[in-house]
PDB file with SEQRES, HELIX, SHEET and CRYST1 records, atoms N, CA, C and O in Angstrom:
SEQRES   1 A   80  MET ASP LEU ARG GLY ASN VAL VAL ASP ASN ARG LYS LYS          
SEQRES   2 A   80  ILE LEU ALA TYR LEU LEU THR ARG LEU ASN ASP ARG ASP          
SEQRES   3 A   80  PRO GLN VAL ARG LEU LYS SER ILE GLN GLU LEU ALA ASP          
SEQRES   4 A   80  LEU GLY ASP PRO GLU ALA LEU ASP PRO LEU GLU ARG VAL          
SEQRES   5 A   80  PHE ARG THR ASP THR GLU GLU SER VAL ARG ASN ALA ALA          
SEQRES   6 A   80  LEU ALA ALA GLY ARG ALA ILE PHE VAL LYS GLN LEU LYS          
SEQRES   7 A   80  THR ARG                                                      
HELIX    1 AA1 LEU A    3  ARG A   21  1                                  19    
HELIX    2 AA2 PRO A   27  LEU A   40  1                                  14    
HELIX    3 AA3 PRO A   43  ALA A   45  5                                   3    
HELIX    4 AA4 LEU A   46  THR A   55  1                                  10    
HELIX    5 AA5 GLU A   59  LYS A   78  1                                  20    
CRYST1    1.000    1.000    1.000  90.00  90.00  90.00 P 1           1          
ATOM      1  N   MET A   1      11.103 -13.466  21.251  1.00  0.00           N  
ATOM      2  CA  MET A   1      10.424 -12.275  20.769  1.00  0.00           C  
ATOM      3  C   MET A   1       9.038 -12.213  21.409  1.00  0.00           C  
ATOM      4  O   MET A   1       8.343 -13.225  21.496  1.00  0.00           O  
ATOM      5  N   ASP A   2       8.648 -11.049  21.844  1.00  0.00           N  
ATOM      6  CA  ASP A   2       7.341 -10.891  22.468  1.00  0.00           C  
ATOM      7  C   ASP A   2       6.240 -10.727  21.417  1.00  0.00           C  
ATOM      8  O   ASP A   2       6.512 -10.650  20.219  1.00  0.00           O  
ATOM      9  N   LEU A   3       5.021 -10.677  21.881  1.00  0.00           N  
ATOM     10  CA  LEU A   3       3.874 -10.584  20.977  1.00  0.00           C  
ATOM     11  C   LEU A   3       3.930  -9.327  20.121  1.00  0.00           C  
ATOM     12  O   LEU A   3       3.659  -9.378  18.922  1.00  0.00           O  
ATOM     13  N   ARG A   4       4.280  -8.204  20.729  1.00  0.00           N  
ATOM     14  CA  ARG A   4       4.357  -6.943  19.975  1.00  0.00           C  
ATOM     15  C   ARG A   4       5.405  -7.052  18.872  1.00  0.00           C  
ATOM     16  O   ARG A   4       5.181  -6.586  17.755  1.00  0.00           O  
ATOM     17  N   GLY A   5       6.535  -7.658  19.176  1.00  0.00           N  
ATOM     18  CA  GLY A   5       7.581  -7.850  18.173  1.00  0.00           C  
ATOM     19  C   GLY A   5       7.106  -8.717  17.028  1.00  0.00           C  
ATOM     20  O   GLY A   5       7.433  -8.457  15.870  1.00  0.00           O  
ATOM     21  N   ASN A   6       6.331  -9.753  17.344  1.00  0.00           N  
ATOM     22  CA  ASN A   6       5.779 -10.617  16.298  1.00  0.00           C  
ATOM     23  C   ASN A   6       4.810  -9.860  15.403  1.00  0.00           C  
ATOM     24  O   ASN A   6       4.815 -10.041  14.185  1.00  0.00           O  
ATOM     25  N   VAL A   7       3.990  -9.024  15.996  1.00  0.00           N  
ATOM     26  CA  VAL A   7       3.022  -8.244  15.220  1.00  0.00           C  
ATOM     27  C   VAL A   7       3.749  -7.297  14.271  1.00  0.00           C  
ATOM     28  O   VAL A   7       3.399  -7.202  13.095  1.00  0.00           O  
ATOM     29  N   VAL A   8       4.762  -6.597  14.781  1.00  0.00           N  
ATOM     30  CA  VAL A   8       5.532  -5.669  13.949  1.00  0.00           C  
ATOM     31  C   VAL A   8       6.218  -6.421  12.819  1.00  0.00           C  
ATOM     32  O   VAL A   8       6.212  -5.965  11.676  1.00  0.00           O  
ATOM     33  N   ASP A   9       6.810  -7.569  13.130  1.00  0.00           N  
ATOM     34  CA  ASP A   9       7.492  -8.374  12.114  1.00  0.00           C  
ATOM     35  C   ASP A   9       6.505  -8.842  11.045  1.00  0.00           C  
ATOM     36  O   ASP A   9       6.814  -8.799   9.854  1.00  0.00           O  
ATOM     37  N   ASN A  10       5.338  -9.282  11.461  1.00  0.00           N  
ATOM     38  CA  ASN A  10       4.324  -9.734  10.501  1.00  0.00           C  
ATOM     39  C   ASN A  10       3.826  -8.588   9.627  1.00  0.00           C  
ATOM     40  O   ASN A  10       3.607  -8.780   8.431  1.00  0.00           O  
ATOM     41  N   ARG A  11       3.643  -7.404  10.200  1.00  0.00           N  
ATOM     42  CA  ARG A  11       3.214  -6.244   9.406  1.00  0.00           C  
ATOM     43  C   ARG A  11       4.250  -5.912   8.345  1.00  0.00           C  
ATOM     44  O   ARG A  11       3.900  -5.578   7.213  1.00  0.00           O  
ATOM     45  N   LYS A  12       5.522  -6.002   8.705  1.00  0.00           N  
ATOM     46  CA  LYS A  12       6.588  -5.718   7.740  1.00  0.00           C  
ATOM     47  C   LYS A  12       6.582  -6.743   6.610  1.00  0.00           C  
ATOM     48  O   LYS A  12       6.787  -6.393   5.448  1.00  0.00           O  
ATOM     49  N   LYS A  13       6.348  -8.000   6.950  1.00  0.00           N  
ATOM     50  CA  LYS A  13       6.291  -9.047   5.927  1.00  0.00           C  
ATOM     51  C   LYS A  13       5.094  -8.840   5.004  1.00  0.00           C  
ATOM     52  O   LYS A  13       5.203  -8.997   3.787  1.00  0.00           O  
ATOM     53  N   ILE A  14       3.966  -8.490   5.584  1.00  0.00           N  
ATOM     54  CA  ILE A  14       2.767  -8.235   4.782  1.00  0.00           C  
ATOM     55  C   ILE A  14       2.996  -7.045   3.867  1.00  0.00           C  
ATOM     56  O   ILE A  14       2.660  -7.093   2.684  1.00  0.00           O  
ATOM     57  N   LEU A  15       3.567  -5.977   4.408  1.00  0.00           N  
ATOM     58  CA  LEU A  15       3.854  -4.790   3.606  1.00  0.00           C  
ATOM     59  C   LEU A  15       4.771  -5.140   2.440  1.00  0.00           C  
ATOM     60  O   LEU A  15       4.502  -4.754   1.302  1.00  0.00           O  
ATOM     61  N   ALA A  16       5.842  -5.863   2.713  1.00  0.00           N  
ATOM     62  CA  ALA A  16       6.789  -6.238   1.656  1.00  0.00           C  
ATOM     63  C   ALA A  16       6.094  -7.070   0.579  1.00  0.00           C  
ATOM     64  O   ALA A  16       6.318  -6.857  -0.612  1.00  0.00           O  
ATOM     65  N   TYR A  17       5.259  -8.010   0.992  1.00  0.00           N  
ATOM     66  CA  TYR A  17       4.534  -8.846   0.034  1.00  0.00           C  
ATOM     67  C   TYR A  17       3.611  -7.997  -0.840  1.00  0.00           C  
ATOM     68  O   TYR A  17       3.604  -8.138  -2.063  1.00  0.00           O  
ATOM     69  N   LEU A  18       2.838  -7.120  -0.210  1.00  0.00           N  
ATOM     70  CA  LEU A  18       1.902  -6.289  -0.972  1.00  0.00           C  
ATOM     71  C   LEU A  18       2.629  -5.357  -1.930  1.00  0.00           C  
ATOM     72  O   LEU A  18       2.157  -5.118  -3.042  1.00  0.00           O  
ATOM     73  N   LEU A  19       3.763  -4.834  -1.513  1.00  0.00           N  
ATOM     74  CA  LEU A  19       4.526  -3.941  -2.389  1.00  0.00           C  
ATOM     75  C   LEU A  19       5.031  -4.679  -3.624  1.00  0.00           C  
ATOM     76  O   LEU A  19       5.069  -4.104  -4.711  1.00  0.00           O  
ATOM     77  N   THR A  20       5.418  -5.946  -3.472  1.00  0.00           N  
ATOM     78  CA  THR A  20       5.861  -6.696  -4.650  1.00  0.00           C  
ATOM     79  C   THR A  20       4.698  -6.937  -5.610  1.00  0.00           C  
ATOM     80  O   THR A  20       4.893  -7.010  -6.823  1.00  0.00           O  
ATOM     81  N   ARG A  21       3.494  -7.059  -5.065  1.00  0.00           N  
ATOM     82  CA  ARG A  21       2.315  -7.314  -5.896  1.00  0.00           C  
ATOM     83  C   ARG A  21       1.908  -6.094  -6.726  1.00  0.00           C  
ATOM     84  O   ARG A  21       1.112  -6.218  -7.658  1.00  0.00           O  
ATOM     85  N   LEU A  22       2.441  -4.929  -6.399  1.00  0.00           N  
ATOM     86  CA  LEU A  22       2.161  -3.737  -7.206  1.00  0.00           C  
ATOM     87  C   LEU A  22       2.754  -3.856  -8.601  1.00  0.00           C  
ATOM     88  O   LEU A  22       2.376  -3.109  -9.503  1.00  0.00           O  
ATOM     89  N   ASN A  23       3.682  -4.792  -8.782  1.00  0.00           N  
ATOM     90  CA  ASN A  23       4.330  -5.001 -10.078  1.00  0.00           C  
ATOM     91  C   ASN A  23       3.728  -6.157 -10.867  1.00  0.00           C  
ATOM     92  O   ASN A  23       4.230  -6.500 -11.938  1.00  0.00           O  
ATOM     93  N   ASP A  24       2.669  -6.757 -10.358  1.00  0.00           N  
ATOM     94  CA  ASP A  24       2.049  -7.895 -11.033  1.00  0.00           C  
ATOM     95  C   ASP A  24       1.492  -7.469 -12.394  1.00  0.00           C  
ATOM     96  O   ASP A  24       1.067  -6.328 -12.573  1.00  0.00           O  
ATOM     97  N   ARG A  25       1.502  -8.392 -13.334  1.00  0.00           N  
ATOM     98  CA  ARG A  25       0.968  -8.104 -14.679  1.00  0.00           C  
ATOM     99  C   ARG A  25      -0.538  -7.886 -14.678  1.00  0.00           C  
ATOM    100  O   ARG A  25      -1.070  -7.138 -15.498  1.00  0.00           O  
ATOM    101  N   ASP A  26      -1.210  -8.542 -13.756  1.00  0.00           N  
ATOM    102  CA  ASP A  26      -2.672  -8.495 -13.705  1.00  0.00           C  
ATOM    103  C   ASP A  26      -3.131  -7.235 -12.954  1.00  0.00           C  
ATOM    104  O   ASP A  26      -2.820  -7.075 -11.774  1.00  0.00           O  
ATOM    105  N   PRO A  27      -3.862  -6.348 -13.624  1.00  0.00           N  
ATOM    106  CA  PRO A  27      -4.316  -5.132 -12.951  1.00  0.00           C  
ATOM    107  C   PRO A  27      -5.215  -5.413 -11.746  1.00  0.00           C  
ATOM    108  O   PRO A  27      -5.237  -4.630 -10.796  1.00  0.00           O  
ATOM    109  N   GLN A  28      -5.955  -6.523 -11.778  1.00  0.00           N  
ATOM    110  CA  GLN A  28      -6.808  -6.863 -10.637  1.00  0.00           C  
ATOM    111  C   GLN A  28      -5.973  -7.184  -9.398  1.00  0.00           C  
ATOM    112  O   GLN A  28      -6.362  -6.855  -8.278  1.00  0.00           O  
ATOM    113  N   VAL A  29      -4.835  -7.821  -9.603  1.00  0.00           N  
ATOM    114  CA  VAL A  29      -3.927  -8.114  -8.487  1.00  0.00           C  
ATOM    115  C   VAL A  29      -3.374  -6.807  -7.933  1.00  0.00           C  
ATOM    116  O   VAL A  29      -3.288  -6.625  -6.719  1.00  0.00           O  
ATOM    117  N   ARG A  30      -2.998  -5.897  -8.834  1.00  0.00           N  
ATOM    118  CA  ARG A  30      -2.479  -4.602  -8.389  1.00  0.00           C  
ATOM    119  C   ARG A  30      -3.557  -3.834  -7.616  1.00  0.00           C  
ATOM    120  O   ARG A  30      -3.270  -3.239  -6.577  1.00  0.00           O  
ATOM    121  N   LEU A  31      -4.787  -3.847  -8.118  1.00  0.00           N  
ATOM    122  CA  LEU A  31      -5.882  -3.154  -7.434  1.00  0.00           C  
ATOM    123  C   LEU A  31      -6.124  -3.723  -6.038  1.00  0.00           C  
ATOM    124  O   LEU A  31      -6.288  -2.973  -5.076  1.00  0.00           O  
ATOM    125  N   LYS A  32      -6.145  -5.037  -5.933  1.00  0.00           N  
ATOM    126  CA  LYS A  32      -6.364  -5.683  -4.634  1.00  0.00           C  
ATOM    127  C   LYS A  32      -5.237  -5.334  -3.670  1.00  0.00           C  
ATOM    128  O   LYS A  32      -5.485  -5.073  -2.493  1.00  0.00           O  
ATOM    129  N   SER A  33      -4.013  -5.329  -4.158  1.00  0.00           N  
ATOM    130  CA  SER A  33      -2.867  -4.996  -3.310  1.00  0.00           C  
ATOM    131  C   SER A  33      -2.941  -3.551  -2.835  1.00  0.00           C  
ATOM    132  O   SER A  33      -2.620  -3.253  -1.684  1.00  0.00           O  
ATOM    133  N   ILE A  34      -3.360  -2.661  -3.714  1.00  0.00           N  
ATOM    134  CA  ILE A  34      -3.499  -1.251  -3.345  1.00  0.00           C  
ATOM    135  C   ILE A  34      -4.545  -1.099  -2.247  1.00  0.00           C  
ATOM    136  O   ILE A  34      -4.330  -0.363  -1.284  1.00  0.00           O  
ATOM    137  N   GLN A  35      -5.667  -1.785  -2.383  1.00  0.00           N  
ATOM    138  CA  GLN A  35      -6.707  -1.710  -1.354  1.00  0.00           C  
ATOM    139  C   GLN A  35      -6.186  -2.243  -0.022  1.00  0.00           C  
ATOM    140  O   GLN A  35      -6.454  -1.660   1.029  1.00  0.00           O  
ATOM    141  N   GLU A  36      -5.455  -3.332  -0.064  1.00  0.00           N  
ATOM    142  CA  GLU A  36      -4.914  -3.903   1.166  1.00  0.00           C  
ATOM    143  C   GLU A  36      -3.855  -2.990   1.780  1.00  0.00           C  
ATOM    144  O   GLU A  36      -3.743  -2.911   3.003  1.00  0.00           O  
ATOM    145  N   LEU A  37      -3.079  -2.302   0.945  1.00  0.00           N  
ATOM    146  CA  LEU A  37      -2.120  -1.324   1.465  1.00  0.00           C  
ATOM    147  C   LEU A  37      -2.853  -0.172   2.146  1.00  0.00           C  
ATOM    148  O   LEU A  37      -2.422   0.307   3.195  1.00  0.00           O  
ATOM    149  N   ALA A  38      -3.950   0.269   1.556  1.00  0.00           N  
ATOM    150  CA  ALA A  38      -4.744   1.330   2.184  1.00  0.00           C  
ATOM    151  C   ALA A  38      -5.277   0.862   3.532  1.00  0.00           C  
ATOM    152  O   ALA A  38      -5.254   1.612   4.507  1.00  0.00           O  
ATOM    153  N   ASP A  39      -5.755  -0.369   3.586  1.00  0.00           N  
ATOM    154  CA  ASP A  39      -6.270  -0.919   4.841  1.00  0.00           C  
ATOM    155  C   ASP A  39      -5.167  -1.026   5.889  1.00  0.00           C  
ATOM    156  O   ASP A  39      -5.399  -0.767   7.070  1.00  0.00           O  
ATOM    157  N   LEU A  40      -3.978  -1.404   5.460  1.00  0.00           N  
ATOM    158  CA  LEU A  40      -2.842  -1.527   6.371  1.00  0.00           C  
ATOM    159  C   LEU A  40      -2.437  -0.152   6.899  1.00  0.00           C  
ATOM    160  O   LEU A  40      -2.090  -0.008   8.071  1.00  0.00           O  
ATOM    161  N   GLY A  41      -2.482   0.851   6.032  1.00  0.00           N  
ATOM    162  CA  GLY A  41      -2.230   2.220   6.455  1.00  0.00           C  
ATOM    163  C   GLY A  41      -0.797   2.560   6.793  1.00  0.00           C  
ATOM    164  O   GLY A  41      -0.547   3.532   7.505  1.00  0.00           O  
ATOM    165  N   ASP A  42       0.145   1.789   6.304  1.00  0.00           N  
ATOM    166  CA  ASP A  42       1.559   2.023   6.615  1.00  0.00           C  
ATOM    167  C   ASP A  42       2.115   3.125   5.717  1.00  0.00           C  
ATOM    168  O   ASP A  42       2.018   3.026   4.494  1.00  0.00           O  
ATOM    169  N   PRO A  43       2.694   4.171   6.302  1.00  0.00           N  
ATOM    170  CA  PRO A  43       3.231   5.261   5.483  1.00  0.00           C  
ATOM    171  C   PRO A  43       4.394   4.847   4.579  1.00  0.00           C  
ATOM    172  O   PRO A  43       4.731   5.576   3.646  1.00  0.00           O  
ATOM    173  N   GLU A  44       5.005   3.705   4.834  1.00  0.00           N  
ATOM    174  CA  GLU A  44       6.064   3.220   3.945  1.00  0.00           C  
ATOM    175  C   GLU A  44       5.519   2.883   2.557  1.00  0.00           C  
ATOM    176  O   GLU A  44       6.290   2.731   1.609  1.00  0.00           O  
ATOM    177  N   ALA A  45       4.218   2.768   2.436  1.00  0.00           N  
ATOM    178  CA  ALA A  45       3.605   2.474   1.137  1.00  0.00           C  
ATOM    179  C   ALA A  45       3.417   3.726   0.284  1.00  0.00           C  
ATOM    180  O   ALA A  45       3.097   3.616  -0.900  1.00  0.00           O  
ATOM    181  N   LEU A  46       3.607   4.903   0.856  1.00  0.00           N  
ATOM    182  CA  LEU A  46       3.319   6.140   0.119  1.00  0.00           C  
ATOM    183  C   LEU A  46       4.170   6.304  -1.133  1.00  0.00           C  
ATOM    184  O   LEU A  46       3.631   6.598  -2.200  1.00  0.00           O  
ATOM    185  N   ASP A  47       5.470   6.123  -1.035  1.00  0.00           N  
ATOM    186  CA  ASP A  47       6.326   6.285  -2.219  1.00  0.00           C  
ATOM    187  C   ASP A  47       5.996   5.261  -3.310  1.00  0.00           C  
ATOM    188  O   ASP A  47       5.876   5.637  -4.476  1.00  0.00           O  
ATOM    189  N   PRO A  48       5.847   3.975  -2.961  1.00  0.00           N  
ATOM    190  CA  PRO A  48       5.463   3.016  -4.002  1.00  0.00           C  
ATOM    191  C   PRO A  48       4.095   3.324  -4.622  1.00  0.00           C  
ATOM    192  O   PRO A  48       3.903   3.131  -5.823  1.00  0.00           O  
ATOM    193  N   LEU A  49       3.164   3.793  -3.824  1.00  0.00           N  
ATOM    194  CA  LEU A  49       1.853   4.154  -4.373  1.00  0.00           C  
ATOM    195  C   LEU A  49       1.966   5.357  -5.302  1.00  0.00           C  
ATOM    196  O   LEU A  49       1.271   5.427  -6.316  1.00  0.00           O  
ATOM    197  N   GLU A  50       2.825   6.291  -4.966  1.00  0.00           N  
ATOM    198  CA  GLU A  50       3.042   7.431  -5.861  1.00  0.00           C  
ATOM    199  C   GLU A  50       3.630   6.964  -7.190  1.00  0.00           C  
ATOM    200  O   GLU A  50       3.248   7.454  -8.253  1.00  0.00           O  
ATOM    201  N   ARG A  51       4.561   6.013  -7.123  1.00  0.00           N  
ATOM    202  CA  ARG A  51       5.149   5.475  -8.353  1.00  0.00           C  
ATOM    203  C   ARG A  51       4.068   4.829  -9.215  1.00  0.00           C  
ATOM    204  O   ARG A  51       4.028   5.041 -10.427  1.00  0.00           O  
ATOM    205  N   VAL A  52       3.200   4.048  -8.595  1.00  0.00           N  
ATOM    206  CA  VAL A  52       2.105   3.414  -9.337  1.00  0.00           C  
ATOM    207  C   VAL A  52       1.204   4.487  -9.948  1.00  0.00           C  
ATOM    208  O   VAL A  52       0.812   4.384 -11.110  1.00  0.00           O  
ATOM    209  N   PHE A  53       0.883   5.502  -9.174  1.00  0.00           N  
ATOM    210  CA  PHE A  53       0.033   6.585  -9.672  1.00  0.00           C  
ATOM    211  C   PHE A  53       0.650   7.253 -10.899  1.00  0.00           C  
ATOM    212  O   PHE A  53      -0.063   7.613 -11.835  1.00  0.00           O  
ATOM    213  N   ARG A  54       1.951   7.417 -10.895  1.00  0.00           N  
ATOM    214  CA  ARG A  54       2.618   8.122 -11.990  1.00  0.00           C  
ATOM    215  C   ARG A  54       2.900   7.241 -13.208  1.00  0.00           C  
ATOM    216  O   ARG A  54       3.036   7.756 -14.318  1.00  0.00           O  
ATOM    217  N   THR A  55       2.991   5.919 -13.018  1.00  0.00           N  
ATOM    218  CA  THR A  55       3.502   5.085 -14.108  1.00  0.00           C  
ATOM    219  C   THR A  55       2.595   3.959 -14.582  1.00  0.00           C  
ATOM    220  O   THR A  55       2.819   3.428 -15.670  1.00  0.00           O  
ATOM    221  N   ASP A  56       1.587   3.574 -13.818  1.00  0.00           N  
ATOM    222  CA  ASP A  56       0.790   2.410 -14.214  1.00  0.00           C  
ATOM    223  C   ASP A  56       0.021   2.702 -15.501  1.00  0.00           C  
ATOM    224  O   ASP A  56      -0.423   3.825 -15.738  1.00  0.00           O  
ATOM    225  N   THR A  57      -0.123   1.678 -16.313  1.00  0.00           N  
ATOM    226  CA  THR A  57      -0.802   1.828 -17.604  1.00  0.00           C  
ATOM    227  C   THR A  57      -2.324   1.835 -17.478  1.00  0.00           C  
ATOM    228  O   THR A  57      -3.018   2.284 -18.390  1.00  0.00           O  
ATOM    229  N   GLU A  58      -2.844   1.344 -16.363  1.00  0.00           N  
ATOM    230  CA  GLU A  58      -4.297   1.253 -16.167  1.00  0.00           C  
ATOM    231  C   GLU A  58      -4.808   2.441 -15.346  1.00  0.00           C  
ATOM    232  O   GLU A  58      -4.335   2.699 -14.240  1.00  0.00           O  
ATOM    233  N   GLU A  59      -5.769   3.145 -15.905  1.00  0.00           N  
ATOM    234  CA  GLU A  59      -6.324   4.308 -15.204  1.00  0.00           C  
ATOM    235  C   GLU A  59      -6.943   3.926 -13.863  1.00  0.00           C  
ATOM    236  O   GLU A  59      -6.793   4.654 -12.882  1.00  0.00           O  
ATOM    237  N   SER A  60      -7.636   2.792 -13.813  1.00  0.00           N  
ATOM    238  CA  SER A  60      -8.271   2.374 -12.558  1.00  0.00           C  
ATOM    239  C   SER A  60      -7.233   2.106 -11.474  1.00  0.00           C  
ATOM    240  O   SER A  60      -7.469   2.392 -10.300  1.00  0.00           O  
ATOM    241  N   VAL A  61      -6.099   1.565 -11.861  1.00  0.00           N  
ATOM    242  CA  VAL A  61      -5.021   1.296 -10.905  1.00  0.00           C  
ATOM    243  C   VAL A  61      -4.415   2.617 -10.433  1.00  0.00           C  
ATOM    244  O   VAL A  61      -4.149   2.792  -9.244  1.00  0.00           O  
ATOM    245  N   ARG A  62      -4.201   3.536 -11.358  1.00  0.00           N  
ATOM    246  CA  ARG A  62      -3.658   4.853 -10.978  1.00  0.00           C  
ATOM    247  C   ARG A  62      -4.598   5.566 -10.010  1.00  0.00           C  
ATOM    248  O   ARG A  62      -4.158   6.129  -9.008  1.00  0.00           O  
ATOM    249  N   ASN A  63      -5.888   5.539 -10.314  1.00  0.00           N  
ATOM    250  CA  ASN A  63      -6.867   6.190  -9.436  1.00  0.00           C  
ATOM    251  C   ASN A  63      -6.910   5.544  -8.056  1.00  0.00           C  
ATOM    252  O   ASN A  63      -7.016   6.240  -7.046  1.00  0.00           O  
ATOM    253  N   ALA A  64      -6.827   4.226  -8.010  1.00  0.00           N  
ATOM    254  CA  ALA A  64      -6.822   3.522  -6.729  1.00  0.00           C  
ATOM    255  C   ALA A  64      -5.571   3.866  -5.926  1.00  0.00           C  
ATOM    256  O   ALA A  64      -5.640   4.045  -4.710  1.00  0.00           O  
ATOM    257  N   ALA A  65      -4.433   3.957  -6.603  1.00  0.00           N  
ATOM    258  CA  ALA A  65      -3.186   4.309  -5.919  1.00  0.00           C  
ATOM    259  C   ALA A  65      -3.273   5.713  -5.332  1.00  0.00           C  
ATOM    260  O   ALA A  65      -2.818   5.951  -4.213  1.00  0.00           O  
ATOM    261  N   LEU A  66      -3.852   6.635  -6.080  1.00  0.00           N  
ATOM    262  CA  LEU A  66      -4.024   8.001  -5.586  1.00  0.00           C  
ATOM    263  C   LEU A  66      -4.922   8.021  -4.349  1.00  0.00           C  
ATOM    264  O   LEU A  66      -4.593   8.657  -3.348  1.00  0.00           O  
ATOM    265  N   ALA A  67      -6.042   7.330  -4.423  1.00  0.00           N  
ATOM    266  CA  ALA A  67      -6.976   7.295  -3.292  1.00  0.00           C  
ATOM    267  C   ALA A  67      -6.343   6.641  -2.068  1.00  0.00           C  
ATOM    268  O   ALA A  67      -6.520   7.118  -0.947  1.00  0.00           O  
ATOM    269  N   ALA A  68      -5.611   5.558  -2.278  1.00  0.00           N  
ATOM    270  CA  ALA A  68      -4.957   4.870  -1.165  1.00  0.00           C  
ATOM    271  C   ALA A  68      -3.894   5.760  -0.533  1.00  0.00           C  
ATOM    272  O   ALA A  68      -3.788   5.839   0.691  1.00  0.00           O  
ATOM    273  N   GLY A  69      -3.116   6.422  -1.367  1.00  0.00           N  
ATOM    274  CA  GLY A  69      -2.089   7.323  -0.844  1.00  0.00           C  
ATOM    275  C   GLY A  69      -2.690   8.444  -0.024  1.00  0.00           C  
ATOM    276  O   GLY A  69      -2.177   8.787   1.041  1.00  0.00           O  
ATOM    277  N   ARG A  70      -3.771   9.013  -0.513  1.00  0.00           N  
ATOM    278  CA  ARG A  70      -4.457  10.072   0.241  1.00  0.00           C  
ATOM    279  C   ARG A  70      -4.965   9.552   1.577  1.00  0.00           C  
ATOM    280  O   ARG A  70      -4.810  10.210   2.606  1.00  0.00           O  
ATOM    281  N   ALA A  71      -5.571   8.370   1.560  1.00  0.00           N  
ATOM    282  CA  ALA A  71      -6.120   7.793   2.792  1.00  0.00           C  
ATOM    283  C   ALA A  71      -5.024   7.556   3.827  1.00  0.00           C  
ATOM    284  O   ALA A  71      -5.203   7.853   5.008  1.00  0.00           O  
ATOM    285  N   ILE A  72      -3.902   7.027   3.384  1.00  0.00           N  
ATOM    286  CA  ILE A  72      -2.789   6.775   4.305  1.00  0.00           C  
ATOM    287  C   ILE A  72      -2.247   8.098   4.838  1.00  0.00           C  
ATOM    288  O   ILE A  72      -1.969   8.221   6.031  1.00  0.00           O  
ATOM    289  N   PHE A  73      -2.097   9.084   3.963  1.00  0.00           N  
ATOM    290  CA  PHE A  73      -1.583  10.386   4.367  1.00  0.00           C  
ATOM    291  C   PHE A  73      -2.496  11.037   5.406  1.00  0.00           C  
ATOM    292  O   PHE A  73      -2.022  11.538   6.426  1.00  0.00           O  
ATOM    293  N   VAL A  74      -3.799  11.030   5.147  1.00  0.00           N  
ATOM    294  CA  VAL A  74      -4.758  11.625   6.081  1.00  0.00           C  
ATOM    295  C   VAL A  74      -4.733  10.887   7.413  1.00  0.00           C  
ATOM    296  O   VAL A  74      -4.788  11.513   8.471  1.00  0.00           O  
ATOM    297  N   LYS A  75      -4.651   9.577   7.365  1.00  0.00           N  
ATOM    298  CA  LYS A  75      -4.587   8.789   8.597  1.00  0.00           C  
ATOM    299  C   LYS A  75      -3.367   9.189   9.420  1.00  0.00           C  
ATOM    300  O   LYS A  75      -3.448   9.302  10.643  1.00  0.00           O  
ATOM    301  N   GLN A  76      -2.244   9.400   8.751  1.00  0.00           N  
ATOM    302  CA  GLN A  76      -1.025   9.802   9.457  1.00  0.00           C  
ATOM    303  C   GLN A  76      -1.181  11.184  10.085  1.00  0.00           C  
ATOM    304  O   GLN A  76      -0.691  11.417  11.190  1.00  0.00           O  
ATOM    305  N   LEU A  77      -1.851  12.091   9.402  1.00  0.00           N  
ATOM    306  CA  LEU A  77      -2.081  13.426   9.960  1.00  0.00           C  
ATOM    307  C   LEU A  77      -2.940  13.357  11.219  1.00  0.00           C  
ATOM    308  O   LEU A  77      -2.706  14.093  12.177  1.00  0.00           O  
ATOM    309  N   LYS A  78      -3.926  12.479  11.213  1.00  0.00           N  
ATOM    310  CA  LYS A  78      -4.834  12.361  12.356  1.00  0.00           C  
ATOM    311  C   LYS A  78      -4.169  11.727  13.570  1.00  0.00           C  
ATOM    312  O   LYS A  78      -4.596  11.968  14.699  1.00  0.00           O  
ATOM    313  N   THR A  79      -3.137  10.927  13.360  1.00  0.00           N  
ATOM    314  CA  THR A  79      -2.493  10.240  14.484  1.00  0.00           C  
ATOM    315  C   THR A  79      -1.342  11.040  15.077  1.00  0.00           C  
ATOM    316  O   THR A  79      -0.708  10.599  16.035  1.00  0.00           O  
ATOM    317  N   ARG A  80      -1.075  12.195  14.523  1.00  0.00           N  
ATOM    318  CA  ARG A  80       0.021  13.022  15.066  1.00  0.00           C  
ATOM    319  C   ARG A  80      -0.433  13.813  16.243  1.00  0.00           C  
ATOM    320  O   ARG A  80       0.353  14.561  16.824  1.00  0.00           O  
TER     321      ARG A  80                                                      
END                                                                             
C-alpha cells in the first residue's frame, strides 16, 4: 500500500473511532469527539452529527453537533 492509501485508511479508522465516541455516556467525551470530527471535516460525519443534534440529552452537545455539521457542510461547499 502506498502512502496515500495509508493516509486514507488511517482517516477512515479515525472517523470510525470518533463516531463510536458520540455514544459515550460522558458528555465531555462526546463534545471532544464532535470537535475532532469538525476538525477532520469528513462529510460521512454529517448524518451521525445530525442524529446527535436531534437526540442528545445535553444542550451543549446538541449545539456542538449543529456547529460541527455546519462547518463540515460549508467546507464541502467551498471545495466543490
